[in-house]
């Protein structure tokens, strides 16, 4: 993988990740294919939304169907019929989310499968092996996601364990795939900066920011991102893991982030929440029962070009499968259009105007941390 920074505007970056499997234009949003599928979407649908890279889950795929089976069947790309690049997470976040089902020590994490109670072990070495078996294009180091809230001492202990695991991940990473480090350190700027500089000393192809969007107030996330912005290496891609809402993605792009992933567009779609240029729309509201309007008039997706809100309301109410398919399609398309608009605006030197328009359409005022874009 090679990263090319094309241009910058007000801190926002327009770049390109070049892989043998294709180009990923940044800022990029990666739909999440948890179990080898972006829920409710066929690969042809995912391509139509403009997605250029997907995220695959180590944790879920190692348990079902098993990474050695995926490898035997030609790797994850072949298995799910997705030919463009795939980033795999390391499984660290999911085992951390298991709580009592997981036991962490220096060596790694012993855990019980939430599916059938079977015993498993993940460590930097096994995570690298599994991600290689899947045939990932971007491998993530195995880290510990620092719990929130955490004291300085707790966050420091966790961050240092992650650094030792980062070294082991690098040593055991045995493929041509890109390897990304993950900055931890809780809500403490000093720990975050230490984590980043140690990771840079080890040397990675990209730098991710983990342990955010874990329940902290938005001000904390913004403070950490603002502080890291000037320290992240400019010639490497910057990836904010697990974020999130459109407004958070827009802010993070303003702080120099290039890559995002989140289950929000597909998960919220299935729960009735459609994401639009004017904010969130709950299709379950009775007001949509007879509406001939599309979900979002300014959306170019095939759902908004053809179907009415009333039809989607009806499909959801009737628990029809097509509801999940159409709503997931629209939401994913919206996210990719948002990324495309941001890329265009950065290229044209109009990112500040884009951000103002984004908030205007949502009838929201510019948050205090983006006020510098008003000038
Ligand atoms: Zn649409």
Tab-separated table of N, CA and C in Angstrom, residues 34-36 57-76 79 113 115-116 118 120 126 129-135:
chain	number	residue	atom	x	y	z
A	34	UNK	N	-19.210	-7.232	9.060
A	34	UNK	CA	-18.932	-8.001	10.283
A	34	UNK	C	-18.690	-9.486	10.005
A	35	UNK	N	-19.670	-10.147	9.422
A	35	UNK	CA	-19.606	-11.601	9.243
A	35	UNK	C	-19.356	-11.943	7.778
A	36	UNK	N	-18.560	-11.120	7.093
A	36	UNK	CA	-18.304	-11.383	5.680
A	36	UNK	C	-19.423	-10.879	4.793
A	57	UNK	N	-14.274	-8.321	10.183
A	57	UNK	CA	-14.063	-8.536	11.619
A	57	UNK	C	-13.331	-9.841	11.926
A	58	UNK	N	-12.120	-9.716	12.434
A	58	UNK	CA	-11.334	-10.871	12.856
A	58	UNK	C	-12.071	-11.728	13.871
A	59	UNK	N	-12.596	-11.073	14.898
A	59	UNK	CA	-13.250	-11.783	15.998
A	59	UNK	C	-14.399	-12.673	15.496
A	60	UNK	N	-15.296	-12.091	14.705
A	60	UNK	CA	-16.458	-12.863	14.253
A	60	UNK	C	-16.060	-13.948	13.250
A	61	UNK	N	-15.135	-13.615	12.343
A	61	UNK	CA	-14.774	-14.577	11.294
A	61	UNK	C	-13.916	-15.730	11.822
A	62	UNK	N	-13.128	-15.482	12.889
A	62	UNK	CA	-12.329	-16.581	13.464
A	62	UNK	C	-13.242	-17.601	14.144
A	63	UNK	N	-14.393	-17.111	14.637
A	63	UNK	CA	-15.341	-18.007	15.308
A	63	UNK	C	-16.306	-18.637	14.308
A	64	UNK	N	-16.766	-17.872	13.365
A	64	UNK	CA	-17.714	-18.334	12.336
A	64	UNK	C	-17.358	-17.724	11.007
A	65	UNK	N	-17.003	-18.441	9.972
A	65	UNK	CA	-16.900	-19.909	9.904
A	65	UNK	C	-15.556	-20.438	10.375
A	66	UNK	N	-14.610	-19.553	10.774
A	66	UNK	CA	-13.245	-19.957	11.109
A	66	UNK	C	-12.309	-19.482	10.020
A	67	UNK	N	-11.209	-18.806	10.420
A	67	UNK	CA	-10.315	-18.196	9.427
A	67	UNK	C	-9.615	-19.236	8.551
A	68	UNK	N	-9.373	-20.459	9.102
A	68	UNK	CA	-8.697	-21.463	8.263
A	68	UNK	C	-9.630	-21.940	7.151
A	69	UNK	N	-10.921	-21.974	7.440
A	69	UNK	CA	-11.891	-22.343	6.393
A	69	UNK	C	-11.923	-21.254	5.321
A	70	UNK	N	-11.942	-19.980	5.748
A	70	UNK	CA	-11.940	-18.866	4.780
A	70	UNK	C	-10.686	-18.948	3.912
A	71	UNK	N	-9.538	-19.236	4.565
A	71	UNK	CA	-8.275	-19.331	3.820
A	71	UNK	C	-8.350	-20.446	2.767
A	72	UNK	N	-8.878	-21.595	3.190
A	72	UNK	CA	-9.006	-22.756	2.307
A	72	UNK	C	-9.874	-22.426	1.092
A	73	UNK	N	-10.859	-21.554	1.306
A	73	UNK	CA	-11.782	-21.197	0.234
A	73	UNK	C	-11.274	-20.010	-0.592
A	74	UNK	N	-10.008	-19.641	-0.381
A	74	UNK	CA	-9.401	-18.621	-1.236
A	74	UNK	C	-9.293	-17.242	-0.616
A	75	UNK	N	-9.577	-17.127	0.699
A	75	UNK	CA	-9.476	-15.831	1.373
A	75	UNK	C	-10.804	-15.093	1.390
A	76	UNK	N	-10.843	-14.019	2.186
A	76	UNK	CA	-12.109	-13.310	2.405
A	76	UNK	C	-12.647	-12.634	1.136
A	79	UNK	N	-14.192	-15.345	-0.888
A	79	UNK	CA	-15.305	-15.921	-0.127
A	79	UNK	C	-16.566	-15.057	-0.257
A	113	UNK	N	-16.313	-18.104	23.399
A	113	UNK	CA	-17.131	-17.656	22.276
A	113	UNK	C	-18.542	-17.328	22.755
A	115	UNK	N	-20.954	-17.335	20.949
A	115	UNK	CA	-21.867	-18.161	20.153
A	115	UNK	C	-22.136	-19.505	20.826
A	116	UNK	N	-21.026	-20.198	21.248
A	116	UNK	CA	-21.222	-21.561	21.756
A	116	UNK	C	-20.409	-21.862	23.014
A	118	UNK	N	-17.283	-22.027	23.421
A	118	UNK	CA	-15.978	-22.670	23.194
A	118	UNK	C	-14.840	-21.723	23.569
A	120	UNK	N	-11.159	-19.843	23.337
A	120	UNK	CA	-10.269	-19.329	22.294
A	120	UNK	C	-9.202	-18.430	22.913
A	126	UNK	N	-1.423	-14.523	17.211
A	126	UNK	CA	-2.561	-15.229	16.597
A	126	UNK	C	-3.417	-14.271	15.770
A	129	UNK	N	-1.827	-13.855	12.441
A	129	UNK	CA	-2.003	-15.074	11.649
A	129	UNK	C	-3.426	-15.142	11.066
A	130	UNK	N	-4.415	-14.809	11.895
A	130	UNK	CA	-5.812	-14.864	11.442
A	130	UNK	C	-6.053	-13.833	10.330
A	131	UNK	N	-5.534	-12.601	10.534
A	131	UNK	CA	-5.749	-11.557	9.519
A	131	UNK	C	-5.052	-11.929	8.201
A	132	UNK	N	-3.912	-12.623	8.324
A	132	UNK	CA	-3.243	-13.121	7.115
A	132	UNK	C	-4.049	-14.198	6.430
A	133	UNK	N	-4.630	-15.100	7.241
A	133	UNK	CA	-5.478	-16.158	6.684
A	133	UNK	C	-6.667	-15.561	5.931
A	134	UNK	N	-7.193	-14.465	6.454
A	134	UNK	CA	-8.344	-13.829	5.800
A	134	UNK	C	-7.907	-13.149	4.499
A	135	UNK	N	-6.622	-12.792	4.412
A	135	UNK	CA	-6.096	-12.153	3.196
A	135	UNK	C	-6.308	-10.660	3.177
